[in-house]
Structure formats: C-alpha cells, structure tokens
XYZ file of C-alpha atoms in Angstrom:
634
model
C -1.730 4.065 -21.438
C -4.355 2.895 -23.454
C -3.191 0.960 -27.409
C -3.843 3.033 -30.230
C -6.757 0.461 -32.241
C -6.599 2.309 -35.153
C -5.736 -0.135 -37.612
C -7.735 -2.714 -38.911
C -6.927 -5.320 -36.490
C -6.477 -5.769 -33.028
C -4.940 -8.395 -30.681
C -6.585 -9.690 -27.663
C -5.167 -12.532 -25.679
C -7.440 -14.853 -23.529
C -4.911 -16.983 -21.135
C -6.557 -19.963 -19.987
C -4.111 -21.086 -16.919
C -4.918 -24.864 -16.266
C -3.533 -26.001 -12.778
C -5.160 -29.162 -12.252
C -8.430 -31.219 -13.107
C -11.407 -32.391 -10.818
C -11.872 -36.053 -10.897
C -10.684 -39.126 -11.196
C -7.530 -41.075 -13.319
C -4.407 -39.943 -13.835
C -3.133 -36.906 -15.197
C -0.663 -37.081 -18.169
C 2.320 -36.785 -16.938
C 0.898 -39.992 -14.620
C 2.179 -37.659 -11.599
C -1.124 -39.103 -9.439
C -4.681 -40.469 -9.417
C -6.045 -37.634 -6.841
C -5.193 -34.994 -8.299
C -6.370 -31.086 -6.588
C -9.212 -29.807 -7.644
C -8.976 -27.893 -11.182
C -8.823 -24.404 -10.982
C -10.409 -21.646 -13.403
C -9.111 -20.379 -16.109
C -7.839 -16.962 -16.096
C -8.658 -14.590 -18.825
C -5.710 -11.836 -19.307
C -5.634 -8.596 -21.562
C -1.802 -7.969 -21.563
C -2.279 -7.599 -17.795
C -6.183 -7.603 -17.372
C -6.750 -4.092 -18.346
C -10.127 -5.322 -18.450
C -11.347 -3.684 -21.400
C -10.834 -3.627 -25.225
C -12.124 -1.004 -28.098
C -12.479 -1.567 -31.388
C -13.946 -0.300 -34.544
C -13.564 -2.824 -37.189
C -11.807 -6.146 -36.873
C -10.396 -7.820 -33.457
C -7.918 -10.627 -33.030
C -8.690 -12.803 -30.017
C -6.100 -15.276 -29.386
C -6.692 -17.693 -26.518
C -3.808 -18.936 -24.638
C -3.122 -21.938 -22.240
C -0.692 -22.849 -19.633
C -0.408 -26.731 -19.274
C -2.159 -29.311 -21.426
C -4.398 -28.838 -24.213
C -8.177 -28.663 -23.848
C -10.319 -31.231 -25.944
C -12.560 -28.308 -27.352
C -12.385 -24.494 -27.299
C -15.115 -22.460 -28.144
C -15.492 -18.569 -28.099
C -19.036 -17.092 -26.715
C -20.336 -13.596 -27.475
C -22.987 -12.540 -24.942
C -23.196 -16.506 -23.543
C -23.691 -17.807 -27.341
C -21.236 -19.814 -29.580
C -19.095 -17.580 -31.851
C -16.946 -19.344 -32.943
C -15.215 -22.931 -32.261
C -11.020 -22.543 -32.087
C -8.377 -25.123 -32.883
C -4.626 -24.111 -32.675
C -3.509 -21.639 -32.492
C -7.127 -20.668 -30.916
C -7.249 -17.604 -32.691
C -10.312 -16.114 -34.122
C -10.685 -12.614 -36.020
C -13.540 -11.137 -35.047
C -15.602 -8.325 -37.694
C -17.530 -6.270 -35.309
C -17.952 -3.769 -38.310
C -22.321 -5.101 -38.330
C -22.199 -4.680 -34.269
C -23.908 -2.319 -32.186
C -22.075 0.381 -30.948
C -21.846 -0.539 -27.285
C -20.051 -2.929 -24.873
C -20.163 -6.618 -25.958
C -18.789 -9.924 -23.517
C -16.327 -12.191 -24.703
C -16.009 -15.566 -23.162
C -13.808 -18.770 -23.935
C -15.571 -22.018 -23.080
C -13.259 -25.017 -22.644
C -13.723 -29.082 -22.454
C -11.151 -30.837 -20.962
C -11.714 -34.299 -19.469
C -15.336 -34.424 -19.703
C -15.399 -30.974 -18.055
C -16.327 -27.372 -19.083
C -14.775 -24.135 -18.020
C -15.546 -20.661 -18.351
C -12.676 -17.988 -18.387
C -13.317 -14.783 -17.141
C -15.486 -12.023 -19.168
C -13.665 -9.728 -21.604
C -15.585 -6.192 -22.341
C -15.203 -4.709 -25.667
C -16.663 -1.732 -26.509
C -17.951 -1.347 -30.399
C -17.001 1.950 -31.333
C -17.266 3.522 -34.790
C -18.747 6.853 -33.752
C -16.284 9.888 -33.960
C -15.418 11.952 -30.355
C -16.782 15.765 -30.597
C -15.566 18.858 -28.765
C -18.578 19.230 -26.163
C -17.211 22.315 -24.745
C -14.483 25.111 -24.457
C -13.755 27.002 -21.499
C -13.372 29.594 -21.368
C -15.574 30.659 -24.918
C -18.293 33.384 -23.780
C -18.270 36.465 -22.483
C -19.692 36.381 -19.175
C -16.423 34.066 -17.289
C -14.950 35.089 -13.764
C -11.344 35.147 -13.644
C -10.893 31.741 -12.208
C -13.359 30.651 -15.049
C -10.338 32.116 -17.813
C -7.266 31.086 -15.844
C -7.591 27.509 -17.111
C -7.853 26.424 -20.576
C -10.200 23.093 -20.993
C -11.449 21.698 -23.954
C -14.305 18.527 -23.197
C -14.880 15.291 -25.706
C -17.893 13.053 -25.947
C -15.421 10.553 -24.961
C -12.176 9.577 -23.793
C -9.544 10.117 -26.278
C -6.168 9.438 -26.796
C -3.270 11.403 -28.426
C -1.326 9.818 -31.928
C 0.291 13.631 -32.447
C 2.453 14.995 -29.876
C 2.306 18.545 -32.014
C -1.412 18.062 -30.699
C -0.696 19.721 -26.957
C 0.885 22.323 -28.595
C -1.865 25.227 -27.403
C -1.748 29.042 -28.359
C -3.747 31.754 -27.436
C -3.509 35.655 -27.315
C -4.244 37.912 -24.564
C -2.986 41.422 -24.024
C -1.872 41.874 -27.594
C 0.444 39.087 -27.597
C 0.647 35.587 -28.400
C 1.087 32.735 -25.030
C 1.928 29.143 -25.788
C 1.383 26.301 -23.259
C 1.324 22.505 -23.078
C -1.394 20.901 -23.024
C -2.419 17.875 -20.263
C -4.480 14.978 -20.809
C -6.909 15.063 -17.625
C -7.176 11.500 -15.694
C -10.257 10.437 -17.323
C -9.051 10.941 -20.771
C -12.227 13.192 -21.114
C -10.235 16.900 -21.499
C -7.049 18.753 -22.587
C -6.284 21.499 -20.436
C -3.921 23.862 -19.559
C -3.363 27.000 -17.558
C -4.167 30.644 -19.092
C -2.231 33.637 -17.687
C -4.906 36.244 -16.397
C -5.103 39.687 -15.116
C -7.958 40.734 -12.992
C -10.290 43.247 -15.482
C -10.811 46.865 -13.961
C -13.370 48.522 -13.352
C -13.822 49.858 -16.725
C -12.206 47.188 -18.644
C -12.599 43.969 -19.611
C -10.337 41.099 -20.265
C -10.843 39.625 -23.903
C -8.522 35.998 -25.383
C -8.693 34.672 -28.256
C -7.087 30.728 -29.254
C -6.916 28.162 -31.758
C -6.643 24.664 -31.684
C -5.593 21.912 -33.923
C -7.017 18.708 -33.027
C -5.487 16.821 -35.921
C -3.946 14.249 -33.511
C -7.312 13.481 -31.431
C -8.724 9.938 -31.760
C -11.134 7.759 -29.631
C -10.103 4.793 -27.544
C -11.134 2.889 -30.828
C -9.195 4.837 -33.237
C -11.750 7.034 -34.353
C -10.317 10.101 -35.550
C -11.954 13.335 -34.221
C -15.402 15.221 -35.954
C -14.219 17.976 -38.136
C -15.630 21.007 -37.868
C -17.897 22.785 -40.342
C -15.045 23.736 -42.645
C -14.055 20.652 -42.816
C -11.050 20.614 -40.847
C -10.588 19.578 -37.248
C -9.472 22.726 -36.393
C -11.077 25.290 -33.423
C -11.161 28.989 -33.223
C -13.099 31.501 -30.604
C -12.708 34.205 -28.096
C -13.648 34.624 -24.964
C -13.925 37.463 -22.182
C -13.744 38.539 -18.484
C -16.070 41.367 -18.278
C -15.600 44.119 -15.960
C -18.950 43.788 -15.059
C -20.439 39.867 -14.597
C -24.599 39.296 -15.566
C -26.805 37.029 -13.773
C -30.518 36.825 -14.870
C -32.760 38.474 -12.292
C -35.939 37.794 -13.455
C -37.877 35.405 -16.974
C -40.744 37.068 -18.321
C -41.381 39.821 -20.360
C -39.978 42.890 -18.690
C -41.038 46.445 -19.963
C -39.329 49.908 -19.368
C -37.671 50.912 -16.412
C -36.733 49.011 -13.749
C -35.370 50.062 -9.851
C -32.820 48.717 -8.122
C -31.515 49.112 -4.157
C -29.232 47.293 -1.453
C -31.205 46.095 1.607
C -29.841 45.396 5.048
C -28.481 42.436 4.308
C -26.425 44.269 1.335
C -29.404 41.971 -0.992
C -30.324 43.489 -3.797
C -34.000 44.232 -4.713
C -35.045 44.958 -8.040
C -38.493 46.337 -9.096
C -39.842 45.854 -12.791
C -43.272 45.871 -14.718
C -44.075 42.828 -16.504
C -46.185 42.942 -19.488
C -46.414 38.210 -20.096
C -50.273 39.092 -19.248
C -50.593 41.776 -21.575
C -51.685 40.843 -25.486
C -51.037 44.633 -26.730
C -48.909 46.743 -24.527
C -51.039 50.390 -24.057
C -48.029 51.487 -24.833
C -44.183 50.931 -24.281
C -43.063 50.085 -21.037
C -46.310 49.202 -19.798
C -47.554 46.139 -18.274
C -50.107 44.363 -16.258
C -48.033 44.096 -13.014
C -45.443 44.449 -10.777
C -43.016 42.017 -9.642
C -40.326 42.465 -7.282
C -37.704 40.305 -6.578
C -34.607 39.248 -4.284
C -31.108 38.228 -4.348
C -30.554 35.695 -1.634
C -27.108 34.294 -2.144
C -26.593 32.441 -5.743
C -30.496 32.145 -6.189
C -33.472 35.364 -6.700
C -36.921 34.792 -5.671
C -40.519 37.062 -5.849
C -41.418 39.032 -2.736
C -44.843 38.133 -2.251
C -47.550 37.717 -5.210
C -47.384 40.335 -8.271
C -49.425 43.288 -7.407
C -51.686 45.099 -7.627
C -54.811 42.841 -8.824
C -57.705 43.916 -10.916
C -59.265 43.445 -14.306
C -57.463 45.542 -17.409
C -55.387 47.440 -15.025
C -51.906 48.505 -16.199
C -48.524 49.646 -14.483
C -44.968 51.281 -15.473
C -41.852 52.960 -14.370
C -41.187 51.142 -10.510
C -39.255 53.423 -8.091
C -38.105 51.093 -4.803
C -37.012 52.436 -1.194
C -36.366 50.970 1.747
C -38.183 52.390 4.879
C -37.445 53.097 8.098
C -37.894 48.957 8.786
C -35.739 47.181 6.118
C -39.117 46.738 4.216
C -39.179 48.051 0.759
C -41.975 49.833 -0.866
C -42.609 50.397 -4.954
C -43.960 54.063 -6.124
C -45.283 53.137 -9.937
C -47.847 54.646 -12.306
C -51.406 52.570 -12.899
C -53.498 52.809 -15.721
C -56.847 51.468 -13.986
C -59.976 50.934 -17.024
C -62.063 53.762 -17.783
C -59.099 56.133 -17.294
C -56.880 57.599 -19.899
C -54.662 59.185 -17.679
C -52.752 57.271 -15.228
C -52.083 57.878 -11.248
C -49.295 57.532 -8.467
C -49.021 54.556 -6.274
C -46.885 53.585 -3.431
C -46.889 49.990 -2.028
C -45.190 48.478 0.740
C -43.724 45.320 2.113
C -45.068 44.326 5.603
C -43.233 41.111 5.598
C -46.073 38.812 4.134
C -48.211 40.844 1.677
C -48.149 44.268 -0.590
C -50.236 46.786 0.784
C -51.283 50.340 -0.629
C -49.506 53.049 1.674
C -52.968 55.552 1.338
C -54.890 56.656 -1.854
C -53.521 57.468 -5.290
C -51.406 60.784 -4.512
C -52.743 62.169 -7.811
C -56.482 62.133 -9.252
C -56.374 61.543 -12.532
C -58.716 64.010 -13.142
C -56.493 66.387 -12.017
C -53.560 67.594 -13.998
C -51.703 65.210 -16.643
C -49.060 62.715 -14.423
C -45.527 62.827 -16.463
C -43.598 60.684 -14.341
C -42.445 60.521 -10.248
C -39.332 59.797 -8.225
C -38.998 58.315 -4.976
C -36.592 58.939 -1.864
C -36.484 58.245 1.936
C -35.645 61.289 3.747
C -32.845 61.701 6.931
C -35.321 60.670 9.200
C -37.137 57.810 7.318
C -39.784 59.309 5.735
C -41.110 58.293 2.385
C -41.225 61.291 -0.525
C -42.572 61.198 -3.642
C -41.978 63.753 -6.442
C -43.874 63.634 -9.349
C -43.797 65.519 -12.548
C -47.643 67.100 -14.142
C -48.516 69.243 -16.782
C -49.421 72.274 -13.833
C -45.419 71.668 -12.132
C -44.214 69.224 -9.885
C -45.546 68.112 -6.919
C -44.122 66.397 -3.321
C -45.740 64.843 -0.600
C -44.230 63.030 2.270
C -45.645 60.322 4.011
C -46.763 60.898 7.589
C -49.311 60.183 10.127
C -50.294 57.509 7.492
C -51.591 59.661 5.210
C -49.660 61.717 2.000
C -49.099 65.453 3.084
C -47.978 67.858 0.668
C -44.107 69.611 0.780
C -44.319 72.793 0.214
C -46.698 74.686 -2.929
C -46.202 72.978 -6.519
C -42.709 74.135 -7.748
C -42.213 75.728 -11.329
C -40.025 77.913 -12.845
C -42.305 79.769 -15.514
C -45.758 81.159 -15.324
C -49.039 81.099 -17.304
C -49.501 79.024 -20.296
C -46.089 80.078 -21.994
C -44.007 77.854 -19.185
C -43.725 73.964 -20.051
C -42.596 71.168 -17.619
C -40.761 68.051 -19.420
C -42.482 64.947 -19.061
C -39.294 63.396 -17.508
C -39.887 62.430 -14.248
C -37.943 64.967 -11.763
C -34.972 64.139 -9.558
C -34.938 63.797 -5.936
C -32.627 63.463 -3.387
C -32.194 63.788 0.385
C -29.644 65.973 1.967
C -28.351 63.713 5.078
C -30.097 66.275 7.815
C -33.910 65.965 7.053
C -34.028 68.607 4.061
C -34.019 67.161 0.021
C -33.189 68.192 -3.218
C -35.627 68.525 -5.974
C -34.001 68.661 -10.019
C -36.916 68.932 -12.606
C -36.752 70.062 -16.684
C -38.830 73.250 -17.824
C -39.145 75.445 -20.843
C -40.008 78.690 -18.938
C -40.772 80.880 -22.053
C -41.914 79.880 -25.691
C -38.689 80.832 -27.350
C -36.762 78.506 -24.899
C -36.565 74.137 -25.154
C -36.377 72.574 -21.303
C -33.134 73.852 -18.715
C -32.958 72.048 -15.660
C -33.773 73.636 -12.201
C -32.771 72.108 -8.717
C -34.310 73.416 -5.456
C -33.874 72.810 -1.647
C -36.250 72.050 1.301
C -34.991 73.136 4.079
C -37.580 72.188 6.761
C -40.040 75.056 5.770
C -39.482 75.734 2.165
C -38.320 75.133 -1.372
C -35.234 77.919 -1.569
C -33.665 78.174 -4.942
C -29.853 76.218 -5.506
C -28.509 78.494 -8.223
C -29.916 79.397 -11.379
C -31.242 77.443 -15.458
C -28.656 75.085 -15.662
C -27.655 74.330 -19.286
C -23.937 73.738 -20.385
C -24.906 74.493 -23.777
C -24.724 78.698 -25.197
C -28.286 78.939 -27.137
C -30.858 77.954 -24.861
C -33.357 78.113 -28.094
C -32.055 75.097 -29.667
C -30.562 72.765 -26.984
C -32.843 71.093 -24.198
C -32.602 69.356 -21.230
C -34.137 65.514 -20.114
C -33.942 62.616 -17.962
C -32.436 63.928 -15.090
C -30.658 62.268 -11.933
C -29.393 63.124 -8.743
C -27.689 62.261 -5.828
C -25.666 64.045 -2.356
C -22.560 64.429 -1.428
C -21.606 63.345 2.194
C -21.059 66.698 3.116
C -24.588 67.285 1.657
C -23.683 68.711 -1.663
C -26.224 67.708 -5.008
C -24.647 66.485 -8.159
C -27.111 66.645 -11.186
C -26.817 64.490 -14.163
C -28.970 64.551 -17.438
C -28.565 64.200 -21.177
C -28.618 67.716 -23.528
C -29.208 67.426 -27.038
C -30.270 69.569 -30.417
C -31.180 68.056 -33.337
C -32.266 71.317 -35.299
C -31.019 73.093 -36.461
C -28.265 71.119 -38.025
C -25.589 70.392 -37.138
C -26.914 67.450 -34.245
C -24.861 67.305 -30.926
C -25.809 65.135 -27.852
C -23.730 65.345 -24.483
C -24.020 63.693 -21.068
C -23.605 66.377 -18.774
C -22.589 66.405 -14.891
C -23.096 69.129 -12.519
C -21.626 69.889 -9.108
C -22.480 72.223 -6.525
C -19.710 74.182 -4.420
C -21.920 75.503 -2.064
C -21.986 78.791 -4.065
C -22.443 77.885 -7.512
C -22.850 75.199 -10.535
C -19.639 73.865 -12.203
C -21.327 71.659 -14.866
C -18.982 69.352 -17.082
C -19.450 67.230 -20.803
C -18.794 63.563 -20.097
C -19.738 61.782 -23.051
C -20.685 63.900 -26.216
C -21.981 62.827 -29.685
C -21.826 64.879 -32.978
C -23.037 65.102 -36.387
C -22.334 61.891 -38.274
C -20.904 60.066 -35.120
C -22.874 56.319 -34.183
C -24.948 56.328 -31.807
C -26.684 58.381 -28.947
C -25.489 58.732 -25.278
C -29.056 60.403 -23.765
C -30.738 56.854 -22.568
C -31.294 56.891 -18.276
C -28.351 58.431 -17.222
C -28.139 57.890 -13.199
C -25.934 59.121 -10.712
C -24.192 57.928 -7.138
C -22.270 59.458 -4.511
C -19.875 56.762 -3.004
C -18.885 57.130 1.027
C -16.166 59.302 -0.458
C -18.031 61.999 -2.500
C -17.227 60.850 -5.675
C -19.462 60.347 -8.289
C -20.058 57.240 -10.490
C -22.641 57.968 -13.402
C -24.145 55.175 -15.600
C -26.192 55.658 -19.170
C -27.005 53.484 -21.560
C -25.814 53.896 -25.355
C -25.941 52.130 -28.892
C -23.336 51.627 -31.024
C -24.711 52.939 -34.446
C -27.500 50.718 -34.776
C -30.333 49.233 -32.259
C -28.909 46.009 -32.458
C -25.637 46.639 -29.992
C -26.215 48.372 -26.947
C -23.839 49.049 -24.115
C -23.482 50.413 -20.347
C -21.296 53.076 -20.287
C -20.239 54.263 -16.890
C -18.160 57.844 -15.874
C -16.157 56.620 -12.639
C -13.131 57.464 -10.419
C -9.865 55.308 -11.915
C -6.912 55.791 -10.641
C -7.101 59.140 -9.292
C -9.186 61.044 -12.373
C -12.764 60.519 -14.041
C -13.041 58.345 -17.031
C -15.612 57.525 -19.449
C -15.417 53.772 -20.482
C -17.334 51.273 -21.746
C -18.509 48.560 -19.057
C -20.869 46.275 -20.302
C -22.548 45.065 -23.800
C -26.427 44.287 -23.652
C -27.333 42.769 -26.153
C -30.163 43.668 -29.207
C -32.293 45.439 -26.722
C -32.280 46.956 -23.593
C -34.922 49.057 -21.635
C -33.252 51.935 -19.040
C -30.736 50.783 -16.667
C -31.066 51.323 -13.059
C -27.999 51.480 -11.076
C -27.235 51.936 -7.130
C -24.206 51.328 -4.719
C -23.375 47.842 -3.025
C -22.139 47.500 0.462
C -18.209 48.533 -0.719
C -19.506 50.980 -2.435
C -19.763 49.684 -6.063
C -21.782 50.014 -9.096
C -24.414 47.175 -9.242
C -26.369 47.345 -12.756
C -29.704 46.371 -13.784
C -30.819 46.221 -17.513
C -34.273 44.998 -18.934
C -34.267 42.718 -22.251
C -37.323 41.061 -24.422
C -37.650 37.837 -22.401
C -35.362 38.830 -18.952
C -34.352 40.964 -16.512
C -30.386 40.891 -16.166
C -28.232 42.357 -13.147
C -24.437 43.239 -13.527
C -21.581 43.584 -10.580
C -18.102 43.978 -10.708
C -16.095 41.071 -11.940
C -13.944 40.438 -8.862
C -13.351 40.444 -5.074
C -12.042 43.072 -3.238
C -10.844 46.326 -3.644
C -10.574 48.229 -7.417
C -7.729 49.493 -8.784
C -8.491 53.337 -8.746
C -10.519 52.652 -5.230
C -7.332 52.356 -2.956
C -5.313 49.918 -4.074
C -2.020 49.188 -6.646
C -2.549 46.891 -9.861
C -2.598 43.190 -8.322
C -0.242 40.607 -10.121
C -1.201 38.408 -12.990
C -2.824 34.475 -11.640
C -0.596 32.910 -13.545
C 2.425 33.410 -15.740
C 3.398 31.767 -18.539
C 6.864 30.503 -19.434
C-alpha cells in the first residue's frame, strides 16, 4: 500500500551499494591491488516501489553500503540540485514545481570516478482528485448497469478514514449498507447493489449518499468538495421498465411509424423539418427519413425522399410488403398547392420509388389524414380520411384500385368526418377493418364507426360507438385498431368534453364478441385533475389476443411528459406509467417485437428516441413467476 504524504515532509532513501572500484591501487582495507570491477549503485525506495508523490516538501536521504564517496551530488532532470555531505540528506521544496513527474538522480565521485544511481520518479502533485463519475446516477441503466455501485476519481486515491467505505443507499423503501472496495488501480470505490429486475410497468428507482471525507490523492491531497462545500455526494438513479436509445439527430416533427422486419429489426419512419426555416405548420417537414436498427448501431435506408424544391411532408405510416421491403404512405405539400396529397413509397433494396400517382388530387376533396395496412395476402391498403368520407384503395396490378364506395355514416351537408386519420386493420383471411370518427347530425360531436370488408363489401360491425351518455357534448378522436387472432377488432381512441363544464377526458377500449361492442374507461381525467390522457393512443394484439395500448400524457404542465401503457400483468389489465419523455414529445408510435413486446418510439426537438423493455426474457405477467433479486445484501 501506498504512504500517506500528507504531511509536510516526506522521506525518500537513495541506497548507493558500493561493491568494488575499477582501477588500479589498493582498496582500503589493502585487501588487493586488482580489485573487480565496481559495480553501480543501486537506488532503493523502501524496496524500489519506484515512485514517490509529493505536494510540498520531500526528504531525500542517500544511503551507502561500504566506503564513503569523495563527493555526492543530487541531479533533478540531469542538473545539479544540490551537493550532500553526511548524512547526504537534502529537503527538497517542490511547492514552485510543475505539477508532473520529475527524475531524481544521485551522482557520486569516488576514486577519480563518477556514478550514477538509478532514476527516482516523483510526481508533483498539488491538484485535488474529483469524483469523475457515479454509476449508477441516470435514469436510463440496465440492471447489470445498477447491480454495482462505482464511484471514479481523476486519480488514484488512497483511504486515511476507514468510516470512508462505509456506503448506504435505499432501494425498495428501505435503507442497504455495504462495504466499499478500493479497485486495483486505486482509480474507484465500488461495491455491489442488490437489484430486482423492473416489470413491465415499473421501474426500479435508488437513491445513496456518500461521504468522501477520508479520500486523498497519492500526494495527500484531500478530495474537491462539492458545491456546498462539503465533500459529501447525493443522487438517484433508475432502471426503467422501458430502456431509450436515440434513433435518429435532427429535427424530427409529428408523428412517427414504427414496425419489426424479418430480421425482428426495427424500422422507424419520421419527417424531418433541419431543412425547413418556418415549419408550414406543426409536424411538417421537408423530408422523409427512414431508418434501421442493425444490432447496437441505426443507419438511413437509402437517401431522404422525396426531392423537389419547397416541397413538404408529414405523418409517415410504414409496412412491410409481401418481400421484407418496407414502404412509407405520408402526406406532401408540393408548391402551388394548399392542400396536400397521399403518397406511398417503397424500398426496392437500393432506392425509394413512388408505388403509382398521388391516390388523392388535391383538387379533389380536403385530405384529413390516412392509415396504412398490408392485407392477408400481401397487399398494400391505404385508408385515408377527406372532408366527402373516407376512402380505400388497394394496391394491385401496379396501379391503386378503389375498395369498395367512400364510407360515411351521415348524409348531406349536416354529416362531418373528423380530421383524424381513420383506423385500419386486416382480419387474418384477406378481409380488413375500417374505424373512422363522424358527427352524423348537427346536434351530435364525432362517435366512432368500424366497418368490415369482406371480399365484396363494407358490412356494418355494430353500431355509434361512444362510452359516454350525451352524445351532444362528448366526441370521439384519434382512433386505433388492431385484430384478434381469432380475427376479432379492438378499437381504441380518446373521448373528451370540455363544455359544458364540468371537463372529463377518458381513454377508452373497445372489444368485439362477435355480436356486439363491450367498450371499457382505461385512463380517465376530470375537472381540476393534471394533465390530459387523449395524445396517440395505439393499440396491439399480442399472439395471445391480448391487448397492450400505449398513449402519451403530461403531468400538469408541458414540461413532463410520459408513456403510459394499459397491459396484461399478472393475470388482469393495468394502467401504469412506463416511461418519462422529457419537455416535449411528438405522438408515440408503438408495435410488437419478435416475443411479442411493446417497442416505443417518441419524437423530441433535436431526436428521435426508441424504448424496449428493460430486460431479457420472459415478463412477469407474460408466463412466468417473479425472478429472484441479483444480489442480496447482508
């Protein structure tokens, strides 16, 4: 172990060991006239450690073994410091030295020869050692990541307090204490951190503090305090149940898409607006970028598309066709039009290519927004929302052919289609679903209708849904939709009323028997409650039929949103918070990895973030028992 330098001297012993002299004459003791050659002195540091530290005054004390030298001399970086007589000792004041690593050499003369010892290193140290980091301290750690504890110095330190590795930190309401270990390079305390893998609903949050009172520097520099003054550390940390990764730098705008390819990849669609000076307005921008998750790392499927002068783009909707290739649906504004128009691209495995003309003309009836599905048999359908209904066309013969007439609830100019973009779904056998919101009649706000194809036709799936009683104050929006295995629709979409007073919100989920509508309140706001629970609520279907819902919703102010999902846990539905994003956050997208998981994907001002479950394996509430802590404590 290193010695503690912390007082204003330190000892340093140079031992010059003298066997024999080179030459001729005879040696003192007049033992013989040919004597062996001399050999060189040895310079020791109680042992040759090899390296001293110091930050103020050092003792050097040369030593010999055999007869005296005629002249001892002490050399700092090859020049004479100093010249020694007995007891060749010399106190040293490296208090106007540079801080770094200065050489130390004695020079001897002994019967007209000189000898050099061996360097000694000192490093000049007055500089206190820092914390550099503390793991874990965010909120974005894996569980490995929070099973150890580690605190990181500028530079290796050594302990003077024993109280020092005395660690504490709280986790599940209560209060752990461990020992802390000096690491091997003196660089880090650590120690280990009982953890429990987080659920999928529920993250793991720690808190600790820290004295580092008894922290010093190989030199004796006591540790940096921090800003109040004390050397004293305090912070939290947490194991989400959902982990973020940055997708995609730039300057994302309103919605993006998100699916699983092949490869159980995901691809995520999103408009970016760093080319555009003044957004038209929000959630447009001047192109569309798609990227890929390949492992740890994401890169851009071909060039950002599509390419023109003033042309602008929103709201991506990705598929994968029948190939593995994805394709992008999105609205373009294009210059001289006020009104934008549908687009589908796809992926042919080098470039993005328009799959036929515009689907809408924008002289035409007013586009609201579209969805985007593959069918049973791997054809592309787009749905789209307009001021005259909503429309679908499937792509065949490679060419857009319209499904069926335009669909609407209401007729003549009383009826009113929401300017939500409908829902669409397939059924498994070749039909779809189709979920859109209309005001049918003046006196009524939006209800939401669902209709089937069924290879010839769009037939009727029950009747106005709308959980609420008074269909004159509460309205429909933002629908979503997915089908059961056993090719069932669930519905999902926020309701809300704002007048007249009192204000009530709800996130409502609908299930069809077969027969009928069973629609159930998931997430509900009222009068004088924070917050709002209506932003992109989507729905999945997992290989089991059960439904896992995503929205998005703030915590009283815009400064603290969150992901809130409504998933199967341990036998029953439950509404929990999964995932804080930050000061802003567009829509989130969600869809279903490989095991059948929720994968995320958020928009902020400068990225594009994607969130997965926070461990490996199965999820309690998905098949399997509580697993064991990592580590216990004693």
């Amino acid at each position: 172990m290193f010695r503690c330098l912390a007082s204003s001297f330190a000892r340093t012993t140079l031992l010059f060991t003298t066997l024999s002299l080179v030459g001729c004459g005879e040696v003192s003791d007049g033992s013989s006239r040919n004597p062996p050659p001399l050999a060189p002195p040895q310079l020791e540091l109680n042992g040759a450690r090899g390296m001293e530290y110091v930050n103020g005054n050092l003792l050097v004390t040369v030593r010999f073994q055999g007869n005296t030298p005629d002249k001892v001399e002490l050399l700092h970086e090859g020049e004479p410091l100093a010249t020694l007589v007995p007891p060749f000792q010399f106190t040293w004041d490296t208090r106007e030295q540079e801080e770094r690593v200065h050489r130390l050499q004695a020079r001897v003369e002994w019967a007209g020869r000189e000898l050099l010892s061996e360097e000694l290193l000192v490093s000049v140290d007055r500089t206190r050692p820092e914390v550099v980091a503390i793991s874990p301290s965010h909120d974005n750690h894996t569980l490995p990541d929070a099973t150890t504890f580690r605190v990181t110095f500028s530079e290796p330190i050594q302990i003077t307090d024993a109280d020092t590795l005395k660690f504490e930190y709280q986790l599940y309401g209560m209060t752990w204490q461990e020992d802390l270990r000096l690491a091997d390079d003196r660089l880090s305390l650590f120690a280990p951190i009982m953890g429990m893998p987080p659920g999928p609903a529920h993250s793991l949050d720690g808190s600790a503090t820290l004295s580092l009172e008894g922290i010093a520097d190989l030199a004796g520099n006591p540790i940096r305090v921090n800003a109040s003054g004390r050397p004293f550390h305090a912070w939290t940390w947490t194991v989400p149940a959902y982990r973020s990764e940055v997708v995609y730098s730039g300057k994302p705008v309103g919605r993006p898409s998100v699916v699983m390819d092949a490869e159980h990849a995901a691809v995520v669609a999103i408009a970016d607006a760093t080319l555009v000076s003044e957004p038209v307005f929000s959630g447009v921008g001047a192109r569309m970028v798609v990227r890929r998750q390949s492992g740890e790392t994401w890169s851009t499927v071909g060039e950002p598309f599509p390419v023109g002068d003033n042309v602008r783009v929103s709201s991506p909707l990705l598929a994968l066709g029948s190939e593995g290739n994805p394709m992008v649906a999105f609205l373009q504004w294009s210059s001289g039009w006020s009104r934008p128009t549908l687009h589908v691209f796809r992926w042919t495995s080098s470039e993005w290519v328009p799959m036929g003309s515009p689907l809408n003309p924008p002289s035409e009836a007013e586009l609201y927004d579209a969805a985007l599905v593959v069918d049973g048999e791997g054809r592309p359908v787009v749905a789209w929302s307009a001021s005259d209904g909503i429309h679908v066309a499937r792509w065949e013969a490679e060419t857009w052919q319209p499904l069926g007439g335009i669909q609407r609830e209401g007729v003549g100019r009383e009826s009113r289609i929401a300017v939500h973009a409908p829902a669409l779904s397939a059924d498994g056998a070749g039909g779809l679903f189709l979920a859109w919101a209309e005001a049918e009649t003046w006196d009524n706000r939006p209800g939401m209708y669902v209709r089937h194809w069924n290879g010839q036709d769009w037939e009727r799936v029950g009747g106005r849904l709308l959980r609420a009683s008074d269909p004159t104050v509460f309205e429909v929006n933002a629908p979503s939709m997915a089908t059961t295995p056993d090719g069932r629709p669930v519905v999902v979409w926020a309701e809300h009323k704002e007048f007249p007073r009192p204000f009530r919100q709800e996130l409502v989920v609908a299930r069809w028997s077969g027969t009928s509508w069973s629609l159930e309140d998931v997430a509900s706001v009222g009068e004088g409650a924070p917050g709002w629970v209506s932003r992109s609520p989507v729905v999945a279907v997992d290989a089991q039929g059960r439904e896992l819902v995503s929205f998005l919703r703030s915590t009283g102010s815009n400064s603290n949103y969150e992901i809130w999902t409504y998933l199967p846990i341990f036998g029953s539905h439950q509404t929990q918070s999964a995932r804080r994003v930050g000061g802003y956050s567009g829509p989130v997208a969600m869809t279903l990895d490989e095991t059948g998981r929720p994968v995320f994907v958020w928009g902020g001002a400068t990225e594009l973030s994607l969130g997965r479950l926070n461990r490996e394996g199965k999820y309690p509430g998905w098949g399997m028992a509580l697993p064991e802590p990592v580590y216990q404590t004693r």
